[in-house]
Amino acid sequence: MGSSSKEETASDGDTASGGASPSDDGRLFSEGERVLAYHGPRVYGAKVQKVELRKKEWKYFVHYLGWNKNWDEWVSADRLLKHTEENLVKQKALDKKQGVEKGTKSGRSAQTKTRSSADTKAEKDDTKNNASKGKKRKNESGNEVRLFQNLMMYLIFQLVYLFQYNSLVVLL
């Protein structure tokens, strides 16, 4: 996810909001609304979390669907599109132009579908039934520490041996 760029889709004469008409107070999007959001050269599915009027401009706090909340950000209306079939086609065309396969995310693990609460609960139960990952990591790091300690002891003994041998040669 990088800098914002929409020249590819804005050239066809549509507004960045996908032809959205403003509400009574001038907002193009409302809280809880599912939208498409530009982030760099790509368009991602997102949801408007908050809406605020800042410096006479509406700003929208969006959460990118399927992404960690660390990517959530405040954006202006020019980076958002209404979630319509027409705009989904634009999104797919941009992805195709970028050479991006469906379900792939640069630098992140892909989530192919939105999970229901039942799917999430089943996954948590599966995780609980499996062996504890914490113990595996603890043992692995313990093995690495022991290996490092043994290596250091070996090097110290070698150095002591060399110093003793060199001191005997000097004395003779």
mmCIF file of C-alpha atoms in Angstrom:
data_model
loop_
_atom_site.group_PDB
_atom_site.id
_atom_site.type_symbol
_atom_site.label_atom_id
_atom_site.label_comp_id
_atom_site.label_asym_id
_atom_site.label_seq_id
_atom_site.Cartn_x
_atom_site.Cartn_y
_atom_site.Cartn_z
ATOM 1 C CA MET A 1 0.000 0.000 0.000
ATOM 2 C CA GLY A 2 1.698 3.162 -1.109
ATOM 3 C CA SER A 3 0.951 6.664 -2.340
ATOM 4 C CA SER A 4 -2.375 7.575 -3.906
ATOM 5 C CA SER A 5 -2.777 7.467 -7.699
ATOM 6 C CA LYS A 6 -6.031 7.259 -9.667
ATOM 7 C CA GLU A 7 -5.238 8.576 -13.127
ATOM 8 C CA GLU A 8 -6.173 5.231 -14.699
ATOM 9 C CA THR A 9 -9.844 5.338 -13.656
ATOM 10 C CA ALA A 10 -10.491 9.063 -13.378
ATOM 11 C CA SER A 11 -9.805 9.499 -17.102
ATOM 12 C CA ASP A 12 -13.196 8.135 -18.160
ATOM 13 C CA GLY A 13 -15.010 11.231 -16.862
ATOM 14 C CA ASP A 14 -16.582 9.738 -13.715
ATOM 15 C CA THR A 15 -16.021 11.378 -10.372
ATOM 16 C CA ALA A 16 -13.808 9.602 -7.852
ATOM 17 C CA SER A 17 -16.867 8.961 -5.737
ATOM 18 C CA GLY A 18 -18.355 6.814 -8.471
ATOM 19 C CA GLY A 19 -21.109 9.287 -9.306
ATOM 20 C CA ALA A 20 -22.223 9.582 -5.697
ATOM 21 C CA SER A 21 -24.588 12.383 -4.838
ATOM 22 C CA PRO A 22 -23.889 14.223 -1.577
ATOM 23 C CA SER A 23 -26.267 13.954 1.373
ATOM 24 C CA ASP A 24 -28.015 16.965 2.927
ATOM 25 C CA ASP A 25 -24.909 17.957 4.871
ATOM 26 C CA GLY A 26 -22.493 17.368 1.952
ATOM 27 C CA ARG A 27 -21.221 13.943 2.962
ATOM 28 C CA LEU A 28 -20.697 11.511 0.107
ATOM 29 C CA PHE A 29 -20.335 8.455 2.354
ATOM 30 C CA SER A 30 -21.816 7.487 5.711
ATOM 31 C CA GLU A 31 -20.525 5.540 8.717
ATOM 32 C CA GLY A 32 -20.776 1.786 8.246
ATOM 33 C CA GLU A 33 -20.965 2.092 4.466
ATOM 34 C CA ARG A 34 -18.976 -0.395 2.407
ATOM 35 C CA VAL A 35 -16.781 1.407 -0.146
ATOM 36 C CA LEU A 36 -13.809 0.930 -2.442
ATOM 37 C CA ALA A 37 -10.732 2.917 -1.458
ATOM 38 C CA TYR A 38 -7.619 3.893 -3.375
ATOM 39 C CA HIS A 39 -4.386 3.079 -1.606
ATOM 40 C CA GLY A 40 -1.505 3.690 -3.951
ATOM 41 C CA PRO A 41 -2.186 2.446 -7.468
ATOM 42 C CA ARG A 42 -4.680 -0.167 -6.267
ATOM 43 C CA VAL A 43 -8.281 -0.156 -5.087
ATOM 44 C CA TYR A 44 -9.253 -2.134 -1.985
ATOM 45 C CA GLY A 45 -12.546 -3.049 -0.370
ATOM 46 C CA ALA A 46 -13.078 -0.918 2.737
ATOM 47 C CA LYS A 47 -15.660 0.172 5.278
ATOM 48 C CA VAL A 48 -16.196 3.717 6.546
ATOM 49 C CA GLN A 49 -15.749 3.678 10.328
ATOM 50 C CA LYS A 50 -16.033 7.416 11.137
ATOM 51 C CA VAL A 51 -16.931 10.621 9.304
ATOM 52 C CA GLU A 52 -15.734 14.091 10.332
ATOM 53 C CA LEU A 53 -15.736 17.583 8.853
ATOM 54 C CA ARG A 54 -12.149 18.858 9.052
ATOM 55 C CA LYS A 55 -11.076 22.215 7.617
ATOM 56 C CA LYS A 56 -14.286 22.464 5.561
ATOM 57 C CA GLU A 57 -13.671 19.036 3.996
ATOM 58 C CA TRP A 58 -15.278 15.700 4.839
ATOM 59 C CA LYS A 59 -12.772 13.085 6.002
ATOM 60 C CA TYR A 60 -13.524 9.392 6.292
ATOM 61 C CA PHE A 61 -11.795 6.906 8.588
ATOM 62 C CA VAL A 62 -11.703 3.652 6.622
ATOM 63 C CA HIS A 63 -10.856 0.084 7.515
ATOM 64 C CA TYR A 64 -9.475 -1.996 4.641
ATOM 65 C CA LEU A 65 -11.441 -5.260 4.677
ATOM 66 C CA GLY A 66 -9.246 -8.296 5.313
ATOM 67 C CA TRP A 67 -6.331 -6.155 6.493
ATOM 68 C CA ASN A 68 -4.957 -5.460 9.951
ATOM 69 C CA LYS A 69 -6.397 -2.374 11.666
ATOM 70 C CA ASN A 70 -2.904 -0.829 11.541
ATOM 71 C CA TRP A 71 -3.726 0.048 7.905
ATOM 72 C CA ASP A 72 -6.881 1.994 8.890
ATOM 73 C CA GLU A 73 -6.576 5.662 7.952
ATOM 74 C CA TRP A 74 -8.310 8.974 7.405
ATOM 75 C CA VAL A 75 -8.923 9.735 3.722
ATOM 76 C CA SER A 76 -10.723 12.378 1.732
ATOM 77 C CA ALA A 77 -13.633 11.651 -0.611
ATOM 78 C CA ASP A 78 -11.404 11.729 -3.694
ATOM 79 C CA ARG A 79 -9.868 8.406 -2.589
ATOM 80 C CA LEU A 80 -13.214 6.628 -2.185
ATOM 81 C CA LEU A 81 -15.647 5.015 -4.606
ATOM 82 C CA LYS A 82 -19.181 3.788 -4.007
ATOM 83 C CA HIS A 83 -19.364 -0.005 -3.757
ATOM 84 C CA THR A 84 -21.166 -0.655 -7.061
ATOM 85 C CA GLU A 85 -20.861 -3.278 -9.793
ATOM 86 C CA GLU A 86 -19.421 -0.650 -12.139
ATOM 87 C CA ASN A 87 -16.705 0.304 -9.653
ATOM 88 C CA LEU A 88 -15.949 -3.358 -8.877
ATOM 89 C CA VAL A 89 -15.294 -3.812 -12.600
ATOM 90 C CA LYS A 90 -12.920 -0.822 -12.438
ATOM 91 C CA GLN A 91 -11.159 -2.398 -9.458
ATOM 92 C CA LYS A 92 -10.695 -5.696 -11.313
ATOM 93 C CA ALA A 93 -9.421 -3.860 -14.404
ATOM 94 C CA LEU A 94 -6.867 -1.990 -12.285
ATOM 95 C CA ASP A 95 -5.758 -5.226 -10.617
ATOM 96 C CA LYS A 96 -5.401 -6.875 -14.015
ATOM 97 C CA LYS A 97 -3.415 -3.903 -15.299
ATOM 98 C CA GLN A 98 -1.148 -4.122 -12.235
ATOM 99 C CA GLY A 99 -0.721 -7.876 -12.822
ATOM 100 C CA VAL A 100 -2.275 -8.769 -9.473
ATOM 101 C CA GLU A 101 -4.073 -12.067 -9.036
ATOM 102 C CA LYS A 102 -7.332 -12.174 -7.089
ATOM 103 C CA GLY A 103 -6.783 -12.870 -3.404
ATOM 104 C CA THR A 104 -3.126 -11.801 -3.333
ATOM 105 C CA LYS A 105 -1.820 -8.978 -1.213
ATOM 106 C CA SER A 106 1.658 -7.578 -1.432
ATOM 107 C CA GLY A 107 3.466 -8.130 1.826
ATOM 108 C CA ARG A 108 0.539 -9.686 3.626
ATOM 109 C CA SER A 109 -1.068 -13.111 3.854
ATOM 110 C CA ALA A 110 -4.162 -13.419 1.682
ATOM 111 C CA GLN A 111 -7.671 -13.926 3.003
ATOM 112 C CA THR A 112 -9.856 -15.187 0.196
ATOM 113 C CA LYS A 113 -13.227 -14.654 1.878
ATOM 114 C CA THR A 114 -14.774 -12.882 4.813
ATOM 115 C CA ARG A 115 -15.197 -15.287 7.695
ATOM 116 C CA SER A 116 -18.410 -15.783 9.562
ATOM 117 C CA SER A 117 -18.387 -15.938 13.349
ATOM 118 C CA ALA A 118 -18.933 -19.717 13.140
ATOM 119 C CA ASP A 119 -15.805 -20.094 10.944
ATOM 120 C CA THR A 120 -13.771 -17.997 13.365
ATOM 121 C CA LYS A 121 -14.991 -20.011 16.374
ATOM 122 C CA ALA A 122 -14.209 -23.318 14.620
ATOM 123 C CA GLU A 123 -10.711 -22.080 13.797
ATOM 124 C CA LYS A 124 -10.122 -21.049 17.418
ATOM 125 C CA ASP A 125 -11.268 -24.484 18.608
ATOM 126 C CA ASP A 126 -8.890 -26.165 16.136
ATOM 127 C CA THR A 127 -6.038 -24.021 17.430
ATOM 128 C CA LYS A 128 -6.821 -24.941 21.053
ATOM 129 C CA ASN A 129 -6.814 -28.650 20.183
ATOM 130 C CA ASN A 130 -3.391 -28.493 18.532
ATOM 131 C CA ALA A 131 -0.126 -28.536 20.504
ATOM 132 C CA SER A 132 0.796 -25.262 22.118
ATOM 133 C CA LYS A 133 2.895 -23.130 19.803
ATOM 134 C CA GLY A 134 4.363 -21.229 22.728
ATOM 135 C CA LYS A 135 6.128 -24.312 24.062
ATOM 136 C CA LYS A 136 7.580 -25.130 20.660
ATOM 137 C CA ARG A 137 9.000 -21.657 20.323
ATOM 138 C CA LYS A 138 10.307 -21.742 23.875
ATOM 139 C CA ASN A 139 12.077 -25.060 23.278
ATOM 140 C CA GLU A 140 13.485 -23.899 19.964
ATOM 141 C CA SER A 141 14.913 -20.752 21.516
ATOM 142 C CA GLY A 142 16.239 -22.827 24.439
ATOM 143 C CA ASN A 143 18.016 -25.135 22.007
ATOM 144 C CA GLU A 144 19.528 -22.159 20.227
ATOM 145 C CA VAL A 145 20.745 -20.699 23.533
ATOM 146 C CA ARG A 146 22.296 -24.026 24.568
ATOM 147 C CA LEU A 147 23.953 -24.400 21.191
ATOM 148 C CA PHE A 148 25.370 -20.889 21.467
ATOM 149 C CA GLN A 149 26.615 -21.530 25.014
ATOM 150 C CA ASN A 150 28.326 -24.776 23.950
ATOM 151 C CA LEU A 151 29.957 -23.038 21.024
ATOM 152 C CA MET A 152 31.244 -20.244 23.272
ATOM 153 C CA MET A 153 32.622 -22.759 25.790
ATOM 154 C CA TYR A 154 34.403 -24.627 23.000
ATOM 155 C CA LEU A 155 35.965 -21.399 21.714
ATOM 156 C CA ILE A 156 37.080 -20.395 25.219
ATOM 157 C CA PHE A 157 38.748 -23.798 25.759
ATOM 158 C CA GLN A 158 40.500 -23.479 22.413
ATOM 159 C CA LEU A 159 41.776 -20.011 23.304
ATOM 160 C CA VAL A 160 42.972 -21.185 26.729
ATOM 161 C CA TYR A 161 44.755 -24.117 25.089
ATOM 162 C CA LEU A 162 46.445 -21.822 22.541
ATOM 163 C CA PHE A 163 47.596 -19.390 25.232
ATOM 164 C CA GLN A 164 48.982 -22.215 27.363
ATOM 165 C CA TYR A 165 50.786 -23.757 24.396
ATOM 166 C CA ASN A 166 52.204 -20.385 23.296
ATOM 167 C CA SER A 167 53.375 -19.559 26.820
ATOM 168 C CA LEU A 168 55.184 -22.930 27.037
ATOM 169 C CA VAL A 169 56.913 -22.265 23.724
ATOM 170 C CA VAL A 170 58.007 -18.821 24.943
ATOM 171 C CA LEU A 171 59.360 -20.278 28.214
ATOM 172 C CA LEU A 172 61.458 -22.946 26.400
#
